[in-house]
Amino acid sequence: MNQPIKTRPERYRAREQALAYHASAHGNGRPGISQRLELAAVRRALAATAGDTVLDVPCGTGRIDELLRERFDEIVGADSSVPMLSVYNDGNVSRRSCCADIFHLPFDDASFDWVICHRYFHHLKNEADRAAVLASLRRVCRQGVVFYAWLNTTFARRRGSMRTSISRGRVEAAVDAAGMRIRSMHRCAGPFSVKTIVVCTRQ
Ligand SMILES: C[S@@+](CC[C@H](N)C(=O)[O-])C[C@H]1O[C@@H](n2cnc3c(N)ncnc32)[C@H](O)[C@@H]1O
């Protein structure tokens, strides 16, 4: 397995941290405007998808599960953290999940209609990793991939030790290198936020 990305790894090591992540991902019961705008953008992006099956990777504790259930009959969640998966599996016995490395997914080619990758891509540090992850996601989908990225805008760009925004050109190059093309992009808050949901299809 590749080294898990350095996304504040302490958040994913134990069940208590996974429970805290889960509560915060849901706004501790009161989702803020930023969370609501993000989910609205995911919903707009998913409107372009159709099919029966979806892979949610990394699924974390299931932040977008409800939105996926609106469109797909069968959802499989995959994540490299066992504590995150244990919270993901809580409360819904019908969930299918597995512990997996996003770079080396344990599924046959074209196993799912769509693959969604939420809040992961912006943690990747270089073009090789970005292209490798998109190629891995493309391999297991029949139709396309929806992924969350941080894209520079005229008014916003962000760079931290854990996450970074990149140019639209870099995203296009990574999608192209993975054998896909961009169908649509959905900004979470117009040009004022880097948060973007990208929908791409297999070429
Ligand atoms: C920022 S969280 C996002 C989770 C979820 N998609 C969400 O929106 O809440 C990042 C997730 O990536 C998982 N992760 C880190 N490296 C991974 C890898 N190589 N393969 C699969 N999952 C990984 C972590 O365990 C964590 O659940």
Short mmCIF file of C-alpha atoms and ligand atoms in Angstrom, two decimals:
data_model
loop_
_atom_site.label_atom_id
_atom_site.label_comp_id
_atom_site.label_asym_id
_atom_site.label_seq_id
_atom_site.Cartn_x
_atom_site.Cartn_y
_atom_site.Cartn_z
CA MET A 1 0.00 0.00 0.00
CA ASN A 2 1.21 3.53 -0.77
CA GLN A 3 1.87 5.74 2.22
CA PRO A 4 -1.51 7.19 3.20
CA ILE A 5 -1.57 10.87 2.32
CA LYS A 6 -0.58 13.19 5.15
CA THR A 7 -4.04 14.52 5.91
CA ARG A 8 -3.58 15.17 9.61
CA PRO A 9 -3.16 11.39 10.05
CA GLU A 10 -4.00 11.56 13.77
CA ARG A 11 -7.59 12.17 12.70
CA TYR A 12 -7.88 8.71 11.21
CA ARG A 13 -5.95 6.43 13.58
CA ALA A 14 -8.49 5.64 16.26
CA ARG A 15 -12.23 5.30 16.47
CA GLU A 16 -12.55 8.37 18.74
CA GLN A 17 -10.82 10.50 16.11
CA ALA A 18 -13.03 9.04 13.38
CA LEU A 19 -16.12 9.84 15.46
CA ALA A 20 -14.86 13.41 15.97
CA TYR A 21 -14.21 13.73 12.21
CA HIS A 22 -17.70 12.43 11.50
CA ALA A 23 -19.31 14.96 13.86
CA SER A 24 -17.32 17.83 12.36
CA ALA A 25 -18.05 16.69 8.78
CA HIS A 26 -21.72 17.09 9.64
CA GLY A 27 -21.21 20.50 11.26
CA ASN A 28 -21.68 19.03 14.74
CA GLY A 29 -25.40 18.96 13.99
CA ARG A 30 -25.48 22.48 12.48
CA PRO A 31 -23.83 22.51 9.04
CA GLY A 32 -22.42 25.94 8.19
CA ILE A 33 -22.85 27.86 4.95
CA SER A 34 -19.58 26.51 3.55
CA GLN A 35 -20.65 22.89 4.13
CA ARG A 36 -24.05 23.55 2.61
CA LEU A 37 -22.52 25.18 -0.48
CA GLU A 38 -20.14 22.25 -0.85
CA LEU A 39 -22.91 19.66 -0.71
CA ALA A 40 -25.00 21.73 -3.14
CA ALA A 41 -22.08 21.66 -5.61
CA VAL A 42 -21.74 17.87 -5.19
CA ARG A 43 -25.46 17.50 -5.85
CA ARG A 44 -25.18 19.63 -9.04
CA ALA A 45 -22.21 17.55 -10.18
CA LEU A 46 -24.01 14.27 -9.49
CA ALA A 47 -26.95 15.44 -11.61
CA ALA A 48 -24.71 14.70 -14.60
CA THR A 49 -24.30 11.06 -13.56
CA ALA A 50 -26.53 8.09 -14.23
CA GLY A 51 -26.15 4.43 -13.46
CA ASP A 52 -26.67 1.82 -10.77
CA THR A 53 -23.36 1.56 -8.99
CA VAL A 54 -20.88 3.99 -7.48
CA LEU A 55 -17.60 3.64 -5.63
CA ASP A 56 -17.01 6.30 -2.94
CA VAL A 57 -13.24 6.48 -2.33
CA PRO A 58 -11.98 7.57 0.10
CA CYS A 59 -15.37 7.33 1.77
CA GLY A 60 -14.17 8.49 5.20
CA THR A 61 -17.18 8.21 7.49
CA GLY A 62 -19.70 8.77 4.69
CA ARG A 63 -19.97 12.56 4.40
CA ILE A 64 -21.65 12.40 0.97
CA ASP A 65 -23.41 9.07 1.37
CA GLU A 66 -26.88 10.61 1.49
CA LEU A 67 -26.32 12.41 -1.82
CA LEU A 68 -25.05 9.22 -3.43
CA ARG A 69 -28.14 7.33 -2.23
CA GLU A 70 -30.31 9.83 -4.09
CA ARG A 71 -28.81 8.69 -7.41
CA PHE A 72 -27.37 5.19 -7.09
CA ASP A 73 -28.80 1.84 -5.99
CA GLU A 74 -25.51 0.33 -4.95
CA ILE A 75 -22.74 2.19 -3.14
CA VAL A 76 -19.41 0.74 -2.13
CA GLY A 77 -17.19 2.73 0.24
CA ALA A 78 -13.43 2.25 0.32
CA ASP A 79 -10.87 3.88 2.61
CA SER A 80 -7.43 3.02 3.99
CA SER A 81 -8.43 3.77 7.60
CA VAL A 82 -10.12 0.96 9.55
CA PRO A 83 -11.47 3.36 12.24
CA MET A 84 -13.02 5.59 9.53
CA LEU A 85 -14.60 2.52 7.95
CA SER A 86 -15.94 1.35 11.29
CA VAL A 87 -17.82 4.66 11.68
CA TYR A 88 -18.87 4.52 8.00
CA ASN A 89 -20.39 1.11 8.65
CA ASP A 90 -22.29 2.25 11.74
CA GLY A 91 -26.00 2.72 11.50
CA ASN A 92 -26.55 1.18 8.12
CA VAL A 93 -26.10 -2.56 7.86
CA SER A 94 -26.62 -2.48 4.10
CA ARG A 95 -23.39 -0.58 3.50
CA ARG A 96 -20.67 -2.37 1.59
CA SER A 97 -17.17 -1.24 2.33
CA CYS A 98 -13.57 -2.35 2.15
CA CYS A 99 -10.18 -1.26 3.36
CA ALA A 100 -8.19 -0.26 0.30
CA ASP A 101 -5.44 1.97 -1.01
CA ILE A 102 -6.77 4.42 -3.59
CA PHE A 103 -3.62 3.91 -5.69
CA HIS A 104 -4.22 0.13 -5.91
CA LEU A 105 -7.95 -0.51 -5.76
CA PRO A 106 -8.91 -4.18 -5.30
CA PHE A 107 -11.64 -4.18 -7.96
CA ASP A 108 -11.81 -5.47 -11.51
CA ASP A 109 -11.66 -3.03 -14.38
CA ALA A 110 -14.96 -1.20 -15.02
CA SER A 111 -16.61 -2.52 -11.83
CA PHE A 112 -18.70 0.62 -11.16
CA ASP A 113 -20.72 3.00 -13.30
CA TRP A 114 -19.19 6.00 -11.54
CA VAL A 115 -16.47 6.68 -9.00
CA ILE A 116 -16.52 9.63 -6.63
CA CYS A 117 -13.46 10.93 -4.83
CA HIS A 118 -14.33 13.60 -2.30
CA ARG A 119 -11.81 15.74 -0.37
CA TYR A 120 -8.70 13.83 -1.33
CA PHE A 121 -7.17 15.16 -4.58
CA HIS A 122 -6.15 18.53 -3.06
CA HIS A 123 -3.89 16.66 -0.63
CA LEU A 124 -1.78 15.22 -3.43
CA LYS A 125 1.55 16.96 -3.73
CA ASN A 126 2.72 16.33 -7.28
CA GLU A 127 1.58 15.67 -10.82
CA ALA A 128 2.67 12.02 -10.78
CA ASP A 129 0.42 11.25 -7.79
CA ARG A 130 -2.48 13.23 -9.24
CA ALA A 131 -2.26 11.35 -12.54
CA ALA A 132 -1.80 7.98 -10.77
CA VAL A 133 -4.87 8.46 -8.57
CA LEU A 134 -7.05 9.54 -11.50
CA ALA A 135 -5.80 6.58 -13.58
CA SER A 136 -6.64 4.24 -10.69
CA LEU A 137 -10.16 5.69 -10.43
CA ARG A 138 -10.65 5.59 -14.19
CA ARG A 139 -9.68 1.93 -14.34
CA VAL A 140 -12.53 0.81 -12.10
CA CYS A 141 -15.30 2.97 -13.63
CA ARG A 142 -17.41 2.36 -16.71
CA GLN A 143 -18.55 5.94 -17.26
CA GLY A 144 -16.64 8.53 -15.32
CA VAL A 145 -15.16 10.05 -12.18
CA VAL A 146 -16.37 12.93 -10.00
CA PHE A 147 -13.68 14.45 -7.82
CA TYR A 148 -13.25 17.34 -5.42
CA ALA A 149 -10.27 19.57 -6.14
CA TRP A 150 -8.95 22.94 -5.11
CA LEU A 151 -8.69 25.13 -8.21
CA ASN A 152 -7.13 28.58 -8.35
CA THR A 153 -9.52 31.38 -9.26
CA THR A 154 -8.87 35.03 -10.09
CA PHE A 155 -9.64 35.88 -6.47
CA ALA A 156 -8.59 32.79 -4.56
CA ARG A 157 -5.66 30.47 -4.27
CA ARG A 158 -4.54 28.53 -1.25
CA ARG A 159 -1.37 26.77 -0.24
CA GLY A 160 -0.83 25.03 3.07
CA SER A 161 1.38 22.21 4.30
CA MET A 162 -1.42 19.68 3.82
CA ARG A 163 -3.48 21.01 0.92
CA THR A 164 -2.97 23.13 -2.13
CA SER A 165 -4.95 24.72 -4.95
CA ILE A 166 -3.70 24.27 -8.50
CA SER A 167 -4.45 25.81 -11.88
CA ARG A 168 -7.23 24.59 -14.11
CA GLY A 169 -4.52 23.68 -16.66
CA ARG A 170 -2.91 21.29 -14.19
CA VAL A 171 -6.22 19.61 -13.46
CA GLU A 172 -6.90 19.27 -17.19
CA ALA A 173 -3.44 17.78 -17.73
CA ALA A 174 -3.98 15.22 -14.94
CA VAL A 175 -7.41 14.25 -16.29
CA ASP A 176 -6.02 13.97 -19.80
CA ALA A 177 -3.05 11.87 -18.64
CA ALA A 178 -5.52 9.48 -17.01
CA GLY A 179 -7.40 9.01 -20.29
CA MET A 180 -10.44 11.12 -19.41
CA ARG A 181 -11.90 14.47 -20.38
CA ILE A 182 -13.62 17.10 -18.24
CA ARG A 183 -17.36 17.30 -18.76
CA SER A 184 -18.22 19.98 -16.21
CA MET A 185 -16.91 21.85 -13.19
CA HIS A 186 -19.00 23.02 -10.24
CA ARG A 187 -17.57 25.75 -8.05
CA CYS A 188 -18.72 25.58 -4.44
CA ALA A 189 -18.83 29.39 -4.03
CA GLY A 190 -18.14 30.96 -7.42
CA PRO A 191 -14.72 32.59 -7.85
CA PHE A 192 -14.40 33.26 -4.12
CA SER A 193 -13.54 29.74 -3.10
CA VAL A 194 -11.07 27.25 -4.55
CA LYS A 195 -13.38 24.31 -3.76
CA THR A 196 -14.54 22.72 -6.99
CA ILE A 197 -16.24 19.49 -8.02
CA VAL A 198 -14.94 18.14 -11.35
CA VAL A 199 -16.93 15.69 -13.45
CA CYS A 200 -14.96 13.76 -16.06
CA THR A 201 -15.74 10.93 -18.41
CA ARG A 202 -13.70 8.17 -19.99
CA GLN A 203 -12.43 8.97 -23.45
C1 LIG B 1 -10.11 14.38 4.22
S1 LIG B 1 -10.71 12.71 4.42
C2 LIG B 1 -12.02 12.65 3.22
C3 LIG B 1 -13.00 11.53 3.50
C4 LIG B 1 -14.40 11.71 2.86
N1 LIG B 1 -14.35 11.57 1.42
C5 LIG B 1 -15.01 13.03 3.26
O1 LIG B 1 -15.30 13.86 2.40
O2 LIG B 1 -15.22 13.24 4.46
C6 LIG B 1 -9.43 11.79 3.67
C7 LIG B 1 -9.62 10.29 3.76
O3 LIG B 1 -8.63 9.69 2.94
C8 LIG B 1 -8.29 8.45 3.52
N2 LIG B 1 -7.01 8.05 2.90
C9 LIG B 1 -5.79 8.60 3.06
N3 LIG B 1 -4.90 7.97 2.26
C10 LIG B 1 -5.57 7.02 1.57
C11 LIG B 1 -5.20 6.05 0.60
N4 LIG B 1 -3.94 5.95 0.15
N5 LIG B 1 -6.16 5.21 0.11
C12 LIG B 1 -7.45 5.30 0.56
N6 LIG B 1 -7.86 6.20 1.48
C13 LIG B 1 -6.93 7.06 1.98
C14 LIG B 1 -8.25 8.77 5.01
O4 LIG B 1 -8.35 7.60 5.81
C15 LIG B 1 -9.47 9.67 5.15
O5 LIG B 1 -10.63 8.93 5.45
#
